[in-house]
């Protein structure tokens, strides 16, 4: 342990004469979680070494040694043979210490014109960027399974709800397309976040930049960024990209949770609208008849972890003066946890929706309950009898009250019943009182009519194909 502590002190420099207290080591070390950044850390160091040689800050010989050593370390980590040390604090020091063991003094030249402040900003930004792009692809797959269900059920009638009360008949395809719009916005937010974070922090050094003649545009291009960041103080103190990721993930998690709640409701015997496949259902240890929608319930619950992660990082950042503070070490665990959660949630929802079966009879029966075509009657009175909508609304209310009193649906009232309520109502009204005709009549752009649902499906398939 003494030798490792000595190595740690050498990393800090000559300012410290003795090693840290064990408690200090425990609170200061981040290697237990930031080792997840190993690939980004090594990638950044390779680009930095190449730039240092290109600008004659180090020799080509040292660059080649550094490059070989870093690639060796990458292989060791991926093979599971690399020994991480908490006494070396973080992924940067662990890699640098191992590099020194492998190639000797040349390893010390790698940190020229660089600080751990811009190094961690680079690693974390690269990781978040890659995660956002992965989520973009995952959301695309999720949208595709919704489009398949919407196409399949463009004319399947179900009740539309407000306040969880039957409102008007809609189609299940239309309901599926509502989630396409939601997840489409989530996908857009992920892409927007990538655009804003697509600037390279490397070269900002500790906070003031560097006096070495580095080429930040070279490293930015090598690492796949649009351009370098433009202010070194902001560069090392910025975690907006992480907050934006958490914000986008929280909104997406909210959408997933709302859908999960609907799946839980639809799966109950009382509703019987949908059935999850065996792959996404569980049983009970005591009740053999049970089919529990546990995947949906866990999606609903995991949303809270993502919301908590966003609040945690906002709280960390809210009082920090410029530039870097050690508080910012607390940025990664929340982001890693949220990224794991949202990735799993999207994958699980994709599987559930892809294999979910729908009970058309149960949906159709429920669609006709609760006088769901009452608005169609009011609209008919406006359109065919020329009545003001408020008067038509009042007349329809009387028809609903009569049907409720008799315990029948609106379409079961006789022509004489309707004429007694208002002489303007003719037998032609029955054409709008069926749930299928009601849904079919909603042909406005973005409406629930099957033809409109199919049009929106075609639009989204084209949109996804175009990227």
XYZ file of N, CA, C and O in Angstrom, residues 178-255:
312
model
N -50.174 8.610 -31.183
C -49.912 9.645 -30.184
C -48.550 9.422 -29.548
O -47.789 10.373 -29.298
N -48.203 8.160 -29.286
C -46.893 7.864 -28.699
C -45.772 8.011 -29.715
O -44.633 8.338 -29.349
N -46.076 7.803 -30.987
C -45.074 8.084 -32.022
C -44.669 9.553 -31.959
O -43.474 9.899 -32.031
N -45.658 10.431 -31.816
C -45.357 11.866 -31.714
C -44.520 12.160 -30.474
O -43.546 12.922 -30.522
N -44.879 11.554 -29.341
C -44.127 11.779 -28.103
C -42.679 11.338 -28.245
O -41.738 12.089 -27.939
N -42.494 10.100 -28.705
C -41.136 9.582 -28.806
C -40.378 10.225 -29.955
O -39.138 10.275 -29.939
N -41.096 10.744 -30.929
C -40.437 11.534 -31.966
C -39.847 12.808 -31.395
O -38.738 13.212 -31.755
N -40.581 13.454 -30.486
C -40.022 14.643 -29.828
C -38.844 14.278 -28.944
O -37.853 15.020 -28.871
N -38.928 13.123 -28.278
C -37.795 12.679 -27.462
C -36.555 12.477 -28.334
O -35.447 12.883 -27.971
N -36.773 11.854 -29.476
C -35.660 11.631 -30.408
C -35.071 12.965 -30.852
O -33.849 13.123 -30.954
N -35.944 13.929 -31.108
C -35.484 15.255 -31.512
C -34.678 15.923 -30.411
O -33.651 16.566 -30.661
N -35.128 15.759 -29.154
C -34.377 16.347 -28.039
C -32.990 15.727 -27.915
O -32.014 16.420 -27.614
N -32.897 14.414 -28.115
C -31.591 13.754 -28.061
C -30.662 14.345 -29.125
O -29.489 14.629 -28.873
N -31.198 14.534 -30.316
C -30.391 15.077 -31.413
C -30.003 16.528 -31.167
O -28.883 16.939 -31.481
N -30.929 17.301 -30.629
C -30.611 18.690 -30.295
C -29.489 18.766 -29.266
O -28.592 19.610 -29.359
N -29.548 17.891 -28.281
C -28.520 17.879 -27.238
C -27.152 17.562 -27.838
O -26.139 18.155 -27.445
N -27.110 16.649 -28.789
C -25.843 16.319 -29.451
C -25.289 17.542 -30.167
O -24.081 17.831 -30.105
N -26.157 18.292 -30.831
C -25.696 19.477 -31.551
C -25.059 20.494 -30.613
O -24.051 21.112 -30.940
N -25.632 20.677 -29.436
C -25.091 21.667 -28.505
C -23.804 21.198 -27.835
O -22.956 22.009 -27.493
N -23.662 19.894 -27.607
C -22.453 19.440 -26.909
C -21.312 19.125 -27.872
O -20.218 18.766 -27.433
N -21.541 19.294 -29.167
C -20.573 18.837 -30.162
C -19.387 19.786 -30.320
O -19.003 20.180 -31.425
N -18.811 20.168 -29.192
C -17.615 21.007 -29.155
C -16.576 20.331 -28.266
O -16.923 19.781 -27.219
N -15.341 20.380 -28.682
C -14.287 19.619 -27.996
C -13.640 20.416 -26.866
O -13.118 21.509 -27.098
N -13.648 19.891 -25.644
C -13.056 20.605 -24.502
C -11.527 20.527 -24.450
O -10.894 21.329 -23.759
N -10.937 19.549 -25.119
C -9.500 19.287 -24.962
C -8.684 20.499 -25.386
O -8.894 21.060 -26.460
N -7.763 20.904 -24.508
C -6.921 22.057 -24.769
C -7.265 23.253 -23.905
O -6.530 24.242 -23.878
N -8.391 23.163 -23.186
C -8.723 24.241 -22.252
C -7.817 24.196 -21.027
O -7.708 25.177 -20.288
N -7.190 23.030 -20.816
C -6.292 22.798 -19.685
C -7.053 22.994 -18.368
O -8.226 22.651 -18.286
N -6.394 23.546 -17.348
C -7.033 23.626 -16.035
C -8.209 24.582 -16.042
O -9.272 24.303 -15.489
N -8.028 25.763 -16.655
C -9.100 26.745 -16.816
C -8.713 27.888 -17.724
O -9.590 28.616 -18.199
N -7.404 28.079 -17.988
C -6.937 29.284 -18.677
C -6.384 29.012 -20.065
O -5.891 29.933 -20.725
N -6.480 27.769 -20.535
C -5.814 27.430 -21.778
C -4.354 27.097 -21.514
O -3.960 26.822 -20.369
N -3.532 27.113 -22.531
C -2.128 26.754 -22.379
C -1.252 27.630 -23.257
O -1.717 28.162 -24.280
N 0.010 27.762 -22.852
C 0.974 28.521 -23.653
C 1.641 27.688 -24.723
O 2.372 28.233 -25.562
N 1.422 26.382 -24.713
C 2.006 25.528 -25.752
C 1.257 25.738 -27.072
O 0.039 25.989 -27.073
N 1.947 25.613 -28.189
C 1.315 25.872 -29.503
C 0.463 24.696 -29.990
O 0.720 24.098 -31.046
N -0.561 24.365 -29.225
C -1.393 23.211 -29.569
C -2.340 23.558 -30.730
O -2.571 24.730 -31.019
N -2.874 22.538 -31.340
C -3.848 22.711 -32.418
C -5.163 22.071 -31.968
O -5.379 20.874 -32.134
N -6.034 22.871 -31.376
C -7.288 22.351 -30.834
C -8.239 21.909 -31.941
O -9.080 21.030 -31.721
N -8.138 22.511 -33.092
C -8.994 22.099 -34.202
C -8.628 20.683 -34.669
O -9.504 19.907 -35.066
N -7.350 20.360 -34.597
C -6.939 19.009 -34.988
C -7.536 17.964 -34.055
O -8.073 16.954 -34.509
N -7.431 18.197 -32.750
C -7.963 17.208 -31.815
C -9.490 17.146 -31.886
O -10.079 16.068 -31.774
N -10.129 18.292 -32.098
C -11.582 18.286 -32.227
C -12.016 17.428 -33.417
O -12.935 16.595 -33.306
N -11.331 17.606 -34.536
C -11.672 16.818 -35.731
C -11.371 15.338 -35.519
O -12.170 14.471 -35.889
N -10.236 15.048 -34.896
C -9.856 13.654 -34.669
C -10.853 12.933 -33.768
O -11.065 11.722 -33.917
N -11.471 13.671 -32.852
C -12.400 13.067 -31.902
C -13.860 13.167 -32.353
O -14.771 12.786 -31.616
N -14.077 13.662 -33.561
C -15.424 13.672 -34.115
C -16.298 14.812 -33.652
O -17.533 14.730 -33.760
N -15.690 15.894 -33.150
C -16.453 17.061 -32.747
C -16.533 18.068 -33.887
O -15.658 18.124 -34.748
N -17.559 18.893 -33.846
C -17.746 19.916 -34.882
C -16.638 20.964 -34.827
O -16.141 21.417 -35.861
N -16.241 21.343 -33.606
C -15.244 22.397 -33.418
C -14.806 22.393 -31.955
O -15.426 21.730 -31.122
N -13.735 23.139 -31.619
C -13.347 23.249 -30.205
C -14.276 24.206 -29.459
O -14.927 25.057 -30.061
N -14.321 24.069 -28.143
C -15.026 25.052 -27.316
C -14.303 26.386 -27.406
O -13.107 26.452 -27.726
N -14.991 27.477 -27.080
C -14.444 28.816 -27.336
C -14.069 29.601 -26.078
O -13.598 30.729 -26.193
N -14.307 29.025 -24.915
C -13.913 29.721 -23.692
C -13.420 28.689 -22.698
O -14.171 27.798 -22.300
N -12.160 28.815 -22.289
C -11.538 27.770 -21.473
C -12.152 27.689 -20.076
O -12.240 26.597 -19.495
N -12.595 28.806 -19.517
C -13.220 28.780 -18.191
C -14.546 28.019 -18.251
O -14.819 27.119 -17.451
N -15.374 28.386 -19.220
C -16.658 27.705 -19.373
C -16.458 26.223 -19.686
O -17.210 25.372 -19.210
N -15.426 25.932 -20.449
C -15.191 24.553 -20.887
C -15.063 23.591 -19.726
O -15.693 22.529 -19.709
N -14.245 23.955 -18.736
C -13.995 23.021 -17.636
C -15.082 23.074 -16.566
O -15.178 22.169 -15.726
N -15.916 24.118 -16.593
C -16.956 24.240 -15.563
C -18.339 23.863 -16.079
O -19.298 23.809 -15.311
N -18.442 23.586 -17.366
C -19.743 23.302 -17.982
C -20.149 21.852 -17.809
O -19.374 20.938 -18.094
N -21.385 21.663 -17.324
C -22.000 20.338 -17.344
C -23.420 20.429 -17.916
O -24.255 19.577 -17.657
N -23.639 21.474 -18.713
C -24.949 21.607 -19.354
C -25.293 20.384 -20.185
O -26.445 19.947 -20.237
N -24.275 19.827 -20.841
C -24.537 18.672 -21.701
C -25.080 17.496 -20.903
O -25.957 16.751 -21.373
N -24.586 17.330 -19.675
C -25.088 16.248 -18.821
C -26.496 16.560 -18.331
O -27.366 15.683 -18.272
N -26.734 17.825 -17.990
C -28.068 18.229 -17.551
C -29.089 18.100 -18.684
O -30.224 17.688 -18.468
N -28.668 18.460 -19.892
C -29.569 18.313 -21.033
C -29.903 16.849 -21.295
O -31.038 16.505 -21.625
N -28.892 16.005 -21.161
C -29.152 14.575 -21.325
C -30.168 14.105 -20.289
O -31.136 13.404 -20.619
N -29.965 14.487 -19.019
C -30.883 14.060 -17.966
C -32.282 14.633 -18.176
O -33.284 13.959 -17.923
N -32.350 15.868 -18.652
C -33.643 16.470 -18.919
C -34.377 15.717 -20.029
O -35.561 15.385 -19.901
N -33.666 15.444 -21.118
C -34.273 14.700 -22.223
C -34.672 13.300 -21.777
O -35.742 12.791 -22.147
N -33.828 12.678 -20.964
C -34.139 11.336 -20.462
C -35.351 11.368 -19.536
O -36.181 10.455 -19.545
N -35.470 12.426 -18.722
C -36.599 12.537 -17.802
C -37.917 12.709 -18.561
O -38.935 12.110 -18.199
N -37.911 13.521 -19.608
C -39.123 13.700 -20.409
C -39.489 12.382 -21.101
O -40.649 11.960 -21.113
N -38.478 11.731 -21.668
C -38.707 10.438 -22.313
C -39.210 9.421 -21.300
O -40.140 8.648 -21.587
N -38.630 9.415 -20.117
C -39.084 8.512 -19.067
C -40.520 8.775 -18.676
O -41.282 7.844 -18.394
N -40.918 10.039 -18.675
C -42.305 10.383 -18.374
C -43.244 9.802 -19.425
O -44.306 9.254 -19.103
N -42.856 9.910 -20.685
C -43.670 9.324 -21.762
C -43.771 7.804 -21.607
O -44.851 7.222 -21.754
